[in-house]
PDB file of C-alpha atoms in Angstrom:
ATOM      1  CA  MET J 510     -59.996  10.036-124.993  1.00 49.00           C
ATOM      2  CA  LEU J 511     -58.224   7.761-122.519  1.00 60.00           C
ATOM      3  CA  LYS J 512     -55.919   9.661-120.179  1.00 69.00           C
ATOM      4  CA  LYS J 513     -54.542   7.859-117.173  1.00 78.00           C
ATOM      5  CA  LYS J 514     -51.739   8.478-114.755  1.00 87.00           C
ATOM      6  CA  PHE J 515     -50.819   5.878-112.180  1.00 88.00           C
ATOM      7  CA  LYS J 516     -48.100   4.657-109.869  1.00 92.00           C
ATOM      8  CA  SER J 517     -46.382   1.367-110.611  1.00 93.00           C
ATOM      9  CA  PHE J 518     -44.976   0.131-107.288  1.00 94.00           C
ATOM     10  CA  ALA J 519     -41.782  -1.824-106.601  1.00 94.00           C
ATOM     11  CA  LYS J 520     -41.502  -4.992-104.533  1.00 93.00           C
ATOM     12  CA  ILE J 521     -38.782  -6.197-102.243  1.00 93.00           C
ATOM     13  CA  ASN J 522     -37.838  -9.778-101.409  1.00 89.00           C
ATOM     14  CA  LEU J 523     -37.842 -10.326 -97.654  1.00 93.00           C
ATOM     15  CA  PHE J 524     -36.269 -13.714 -98.249  1.00 90.00           C
ATOM     16  CA  LEU J 525     -35.457 -15.798-101.306  1.00 86.00           C
ATOM     17  CA  ASN J 526     -34.716 -19.518-101.484  1.00 91.00           C
ATOM     18  CA  VAL J 527     -33.529 -20.742-104.896  1.00 89.00           C
ATOM     19  CA  GLY J 528     -34.329 -24.401-105.501  1.00 89.00           C
ATOM     20  CA  LYS J 529     -33.686 -26.934-108.254  1.00 89.00           C
ATOM     21  CA  LYS J 530     -33.932 -26.095-111.935  1.00 86.00           C
ATOM     22  CA  ILE J 531     -37.198 -26.827-113.678  1.00 81.00           C
ATOM     23  CA  ASN J 532     -36.261 -28.957-116.704  1.00 79.00           C
ATOM     24  CA  LYS J 533     -38.854 -27.590-119.130  1.00 76.00           C
ATOM     25  CA  THR J 534     -38.055 -23.918-118.673  1.00 72.00           C
ATOM     26  CA  GLY J 535     -34.503 -23.848-117.354  1.00 75.00           C
ATOM     27  CA  LEU J 536     -35.728 -21.551-114.584  1.00 73.00           C
ATOM     28  CA  HIS J 537     -35.275 -22.338-110.919  1.00 77.00           C
ATOM     29  CA  ASN J 538     -38.010 -23.228-108.493  1.00 80.00           C
ATOM     30  CA  ILE J 539     -38.079 -20.453-105.891  1.00 80.00           C
ATOM     31  CA  GLN J 540     -39.666 -19.667-102.562  1.00 86.00           C
ATOM     32  CA  SER J 541     -39.911 -16.019-101.683  1.00 85.00           C
ATOM     33  CA  LEU J 542     -41.711 -13.650 -99.381  1.00 89.00           C
ATOM     34  CA  VAL J 543     -42.218 -10.247-100.970  1.00 89.00           C
ATOM     35  CA  CYS J 544     -44.019  -7.032-100.200  1.00 89.00           C
ATOM     36  CA  LEU J 545     -44.750  -3.874-102.116  1.00 91.00           C
ATOM     37  CA  ILE J 546     -42.841  -0.783-101.053  1.00 94.00           C
ATOM     38  CA  ASN J 547     -43.405   2.939-101.424  1.00 95.00           C
ATOM     39  CA  LEU J 548     -41.084   3.277-104.421  1.00 96.00           C
ATOM     40  CA  PHE J 549     -42.780   3.574-107.777  1.00 96.00           C
ATOM     41  CA  ASP J 550     -42.503   4.519-111.421  1.00 96.00           C
ATOM     42  CA  GLU J 551     -45.042   7.005-112.741  1.00 96.00           C
ATOM     43  CA  ILE J 552     -46.853   6.009-115.921  1.00 95.00           C
ATOM     44  CA  LYS J 553     -49.058   8.172-118.126  1.00 95.00           C
ATOM     45  CA  ILE J 554     -51.167   6.618-120.885  1.00 93.00           C
ATOM     46  CA  TYR J 555     -52.967   8.509-123.630  1.00 91.00           C
ATOM     47  CA  LYS J 556     -54.838   7.162-126.619  1.00 91.00           C
ATOM     48  CA  SER J 557     -53.193   8.488-129.738  1.00 91.00           C
ATOM     49  CA  LYS J 558     -54.380   9.235-133.262  1.00 92.00           C
ATOM     50  CA  SER J 559     -50.913   8.358-134.525  1.00 92.00           C
ATOM     51  CA  LYS J 560     -50.243   5.255-136.625  1.00 93.00           C
ATOM     52  CA  LYS J 561     -47.673   3.966-134.121  1.00 93.00           C
ATOM     53  CA  ASP J 562     -47.338   3.699-130.364  1.00 93.00           C
ATOM     54  CA  LYS J 563     -45.020   6.235-128.780  1.00 94.00           C
ATOM     55  CA  ILE J 564     -43.336   4.854-125.695  1.00 95.00           C
ATOM     56  CA  LYS J 565     -40.877   7.025-123.830  1.00 96.00           C
ATOM     57  CA  PHE J 566     -38.848   6.370-120.694  1.00 96.00           C
ATOM     58  CA  THR J 567     -37.574   9.271-118.623  1.00 96.00           C
ATOM     59  CA  GLY J 568     -36.134   9.652-115.167  1.00 95.00           C
ATOM     60  CA  LYS J 569     -32.981   8.743-113.320  1.00 93.00           C
ATOM     61  CA  PHE J 570     -33.054   5.064-114.305  1.00 94.00           C
ATOM     62  CA  SER J 571     -34.299   5.287-117.901  1.00 94.00           C
ATOM     63  CA  ASP J 572     -30.891   4.858-119.615  1.00 92.00           C
ATOM     64  CA  ASN J 573     -30.825   1.062-119.220  1.00 89.00           C
ATOM     65  CA  VAL J 574     -34.271   0.439-120.694  1.00 92.00           C
ATOM     66  CA  SER J 575     -34.336  -0.905-124.244  1.00 90.00           C
ATOM     67  CA  LEU J 576     -36.709   1.150-126.372  1.00 87.00           C
ATOM     68  CA  ARG J 577     -37.386  -1.746-128.759  1.00 88.00           C
ATOM     69  CA  LYS J 578     -37.986  -4.584-126.312  1.00 90.00           C
ATOM     70  CA  ASN J 579     -39.200  -3.969-122.799  1.00 93.00           C
ATOM     71  CA  THR J 580     -42.135  -5.063-120.666  1.00 91.00           C
ATOM     72  CA  ILE J 581     -44.336  -2.233-121.956  1.00 93.00           C
ATOM     73  CA  THR J 582     -43.808  -3.122-125.646  1.00 93.00           C
ATOM     74  CA  ASP J 583     -44.051  -6.858-124.871  1.00 91.00           C
ATOM     75  CA  THR J 584     -47.299  -6.363-122.970  1.00 90.00           C
ATOM     76  CA  LEU J 585     -48.913  -4.213-125.672  1.00 92.00           C
ATOM     77  CA  SER J 586     -47.894  -6.767-128.287  1.00 92.00           C
ATOM     78  CA  LEU J 587     -49.395  -9.623-126.277  1.00 90.00           C
ATOM     79  CA  LEU J 588     -52.628  -7.664-125.634  1.00 89.00           C
ATOM     80  CA  ARG J 589     -53.029  -7.080-129.358  1.00 91.00           C
ATOM     81  CA  LYS J 590     -51.994 -10.589-130.416  1.00 90.00           C
ATOM     82  CA  ARG J 591     -54.661 -12.098-128.149  1.00 86.00           C
ATOM     83  CA  GLY J 592     -57.335  -9.615-129.270  1.00 86.00           C
ATOM     84  CA  ILE J 593     -57.679  -8.138-125.783  1.00 85.00           C
ATOM     85  CA  VAL J 594     -56.830  -4.623-127.000  1.00 85.00           C
ATOM     86  CA  ASP J 595     -57.858  -3.321-130.425  1.00 86.00           C
ATOM     87  CA  LEU J 596     -55.079  -3.632-133.014  1.00 87.00           C
ATOM     88  CA  ASN J 597     -55.788  -0.167-134.358  1.00 90.00           C
ATOM     89  CA  THR J 598     -55.732   1.656-131.019  1.00 90.00           C
ATOM     90  CA  LYS J 599     -52.368   3.314-130.484  1.00 93.00           C
ATOM     91  CA  TYR J 600     -51.013   4.801-127.287  1.00 93.00           C
ATOM     92  CA  ASN J 601     -48.595   7.419-126.051  1.00 94.00           C
ATOM     93  CA  ILE J 602     -47.029   5.985-122.916  1.00 95.00           C
ATOM     94  CA  LEU J 603     -44.605   7.911-120.735  1.00 96.00           C
ATOM     95  CA  VAL J 604     -42.787   6.014-117.972  1.00 96.00           C
ATOM     96  CA  LYS J 605     -40.836   8.010-115.416  1.00 97.00           C
ATOM     97  CA  LYS J 606     -38.385   5.452-114.031  1.00 97.00           C
ATOM     98  CA  LYS J 607     -37.811   5.867-110.310  1.00 97.00           C
ATOM     99  CA  ILE J 608     -37.220   2.150-109.723  1.00 96.00           C
ATOM    100  CA  PRO J 609     -33.646   1.130-110.609  1.00 96.00           C
ATOM    101  CA  VAL J 610     -33.517  -1.139-113.668  1.00 93.00           C
ATOM    102  CA  PHE J 611     -32.212  -4.726-113.091  1.00 89.00           C
ATOM    103  CA  SER J 612     -32.306  -4.179-109.316  1.00 91.00           C
ATOM    104  CA  GLY J 613     -34.581  -7.106-108.467  1.00 88.00           C
ATOM    105  CA  LEU J 614     -37.300  -4.693-107.335  1.00 93.00           C
ATOM    106  CA  GLY J 615     -39.738  -5.783-110.056  1.00 90.00           C
ATOM    107  CA  GLY J 616     -39.986  -2.419-111.818  1.00 92.00           C
ATOM    108  CA  GLY J 617     -40.499  -3.836-115.310  1.00 91.00           C
ATOM    109  CA  SER J 618     -43.009  -6.442-114.157  1.00 89.00           C
ATOM    110  CA  SER J 619     -44.840  -3.839-112.133  1.00 92.00           C
ATOM    111  CA  ASN J 620     -44.991  -1.527-115.167  1.00 93.00           C
ATOM    112  CA  ALA J 621     -46.458  -4.350-117.268  1.00 90.00           C
ATOM    113  CA  ALA J 622     -49.004  -5.406-114.636  1.00 88.00           C
ATOM    114  CA  PHE J 623     -50.224  -1.897-113.944  1.00 86.00           C
ATOM    115  CA  LEU J 624     -50.459  -1.212-117.694  1.00 87.00           C
ATOM    116  CA  VAL J 625     -52.638  -4.298-118.135  1.00 86.00           C
ATOM    117  CA  LYS J 626     -54.802  -3.408-115.127  1.00 83.00           C
ATOM    118  CA  ASN J 627     -55.412   0.056-116.560  1.00 81.00           C
ATOM    119  CA  LEU J 628     -56.038  -0.940-120.188  1.00 83.00           C
ATOM    120  CA  ILE J 629     -58.382  -3.906-119.906  1.00 78.00           C
ATOM    121  CA  GLN J 630     -61.615  -4.689-118.132  1.00 66.00           C
ATOM    122  CA  LYS J 631     -61.448  -6.514-114.819  1.00 61.00           C
ATOM    123  CA  LYS J 632     -63.188  -9.616-116.228  1.00 59.00           C
ATOM    124  CA  LYS J 633     -60.599  -9.942-119.017  1.00 65.00           C
ATOM    125  CA  LEU J 634     -57.804  -9.503-116.475  1.00 62.00           C
ATOM    126  CA  VAL J 635     -59.114 -12.336-114.296  1.00 62.00           C
ATOM    127  CA  ASN J 636     -59.294 -14.636-117.342  1.00 65.00           C
ATOM    128  CA  ASN J 637     -55.773 -13.766-118.568  1.00 68.00           C
ATOM    129  CA  LYS J 638     -53.561 -13.401-115.460  1.00 69.00           C
ATOM    130  CA  SER J 639     -51.596 -16.584-116.140  1.00 72.00           C
ATOM    131  CA  LEU J 640     -51.112 -15.598-119.799  1.00 76.00           C
ATOM    132  CA  PHE J 641     -49.259 -12.445-118.765  1.00 73.00           C
ATOM    133  CA  SER J 642     -47.262 -14.197-116.065  1.00 71.00           C
ATOM    134  CA  LYS J 643     -46.071 -16.856-118.524  1.00 74.00           C
ATOM    135  CA  ASN J 644     -45.248 -14.470-121.362  1.00 74.00           C
ATOM    136  CA  VAL J 645     -44.066 -11.265-119.690  1.00 75.00           C
ATOM    137  CA  GLY J 646     -42.809 -12.204-116.212  1.00 71.00           C
ATOM    138  CA  SER J 647     -43.636 -14.657-113.451  1.00 71.00           C
ATOM    139  CA  ASP J 648     -43.741 -12.004-110.736  1.00 76.00           C
ATOM    140  CA  LEU J 649     -46.646 -10.197-112.443  1.00 76.00           C
ATOM    141  CA  LYS J 650     -48.945 -12.275-110.215  1.00 75.00           C
ATOM    142  CA  LEU J 651     -47.851 -10.201-107.224  1.00 79.00           C
ATOM    143  CA  PHE J 652     -48.877  -6.954-108.912  1.00 81.00           C
ATOM    144  CA  PHE J 653     -52.262  -8.359-109.983  1.00 75.00           C
ATOM    145  CA  GLY J 654     -53.293  -8.862-106.341  1.00 68.00           C
ATOM    146  CA  SER J 655     -56.982  -8.114-105.871  1.00 49.00           C
ATOM    147  CA  ASN J 656     -56.649  -6.602-102.407  1.00 45.00           C
ATOM    148  CA  GLN J 657     -54.072  -3.947-103.210  1.00 45.00           C
ATOM    149  CA  ILE J 658     -55.036  -0.420-102.206  1.00 37.00           C
ATOM    150  CA  PHE J 659     -53.065   2.480-103.629  1.00 35.00           C
TER     151      PHE J 659
END
């Protein structure tokens, strides 16, 4: 039975330059220098025999997280849709939010990236990094860094 507990670290922008809008997406072109900081959410993942995933957010900053649509539910959905994770495997996921929500510290993206890194094999991660960045959040690339040591 899969049981994992890990830290999902925050990032901070050391500088941010917002450029012109990209016509196709409506997003802005940005230049930024970021680094990971010693602030993190704690995530526990357990395989479940239940018929549904059970995702729970606790902690000081959990009130502003939507239970229906968040980076954890979006990521699980994408993993299943692409056949990367078995459709029938269900999970109990507990996220203790220590990173303030909507603070620009990348908490949601970090949660998604660390979930992916802990649920799929390294080879599948390498082949699908851009998929997650496009569909869940562009700053996931930072949290997929191969030389991170935690």
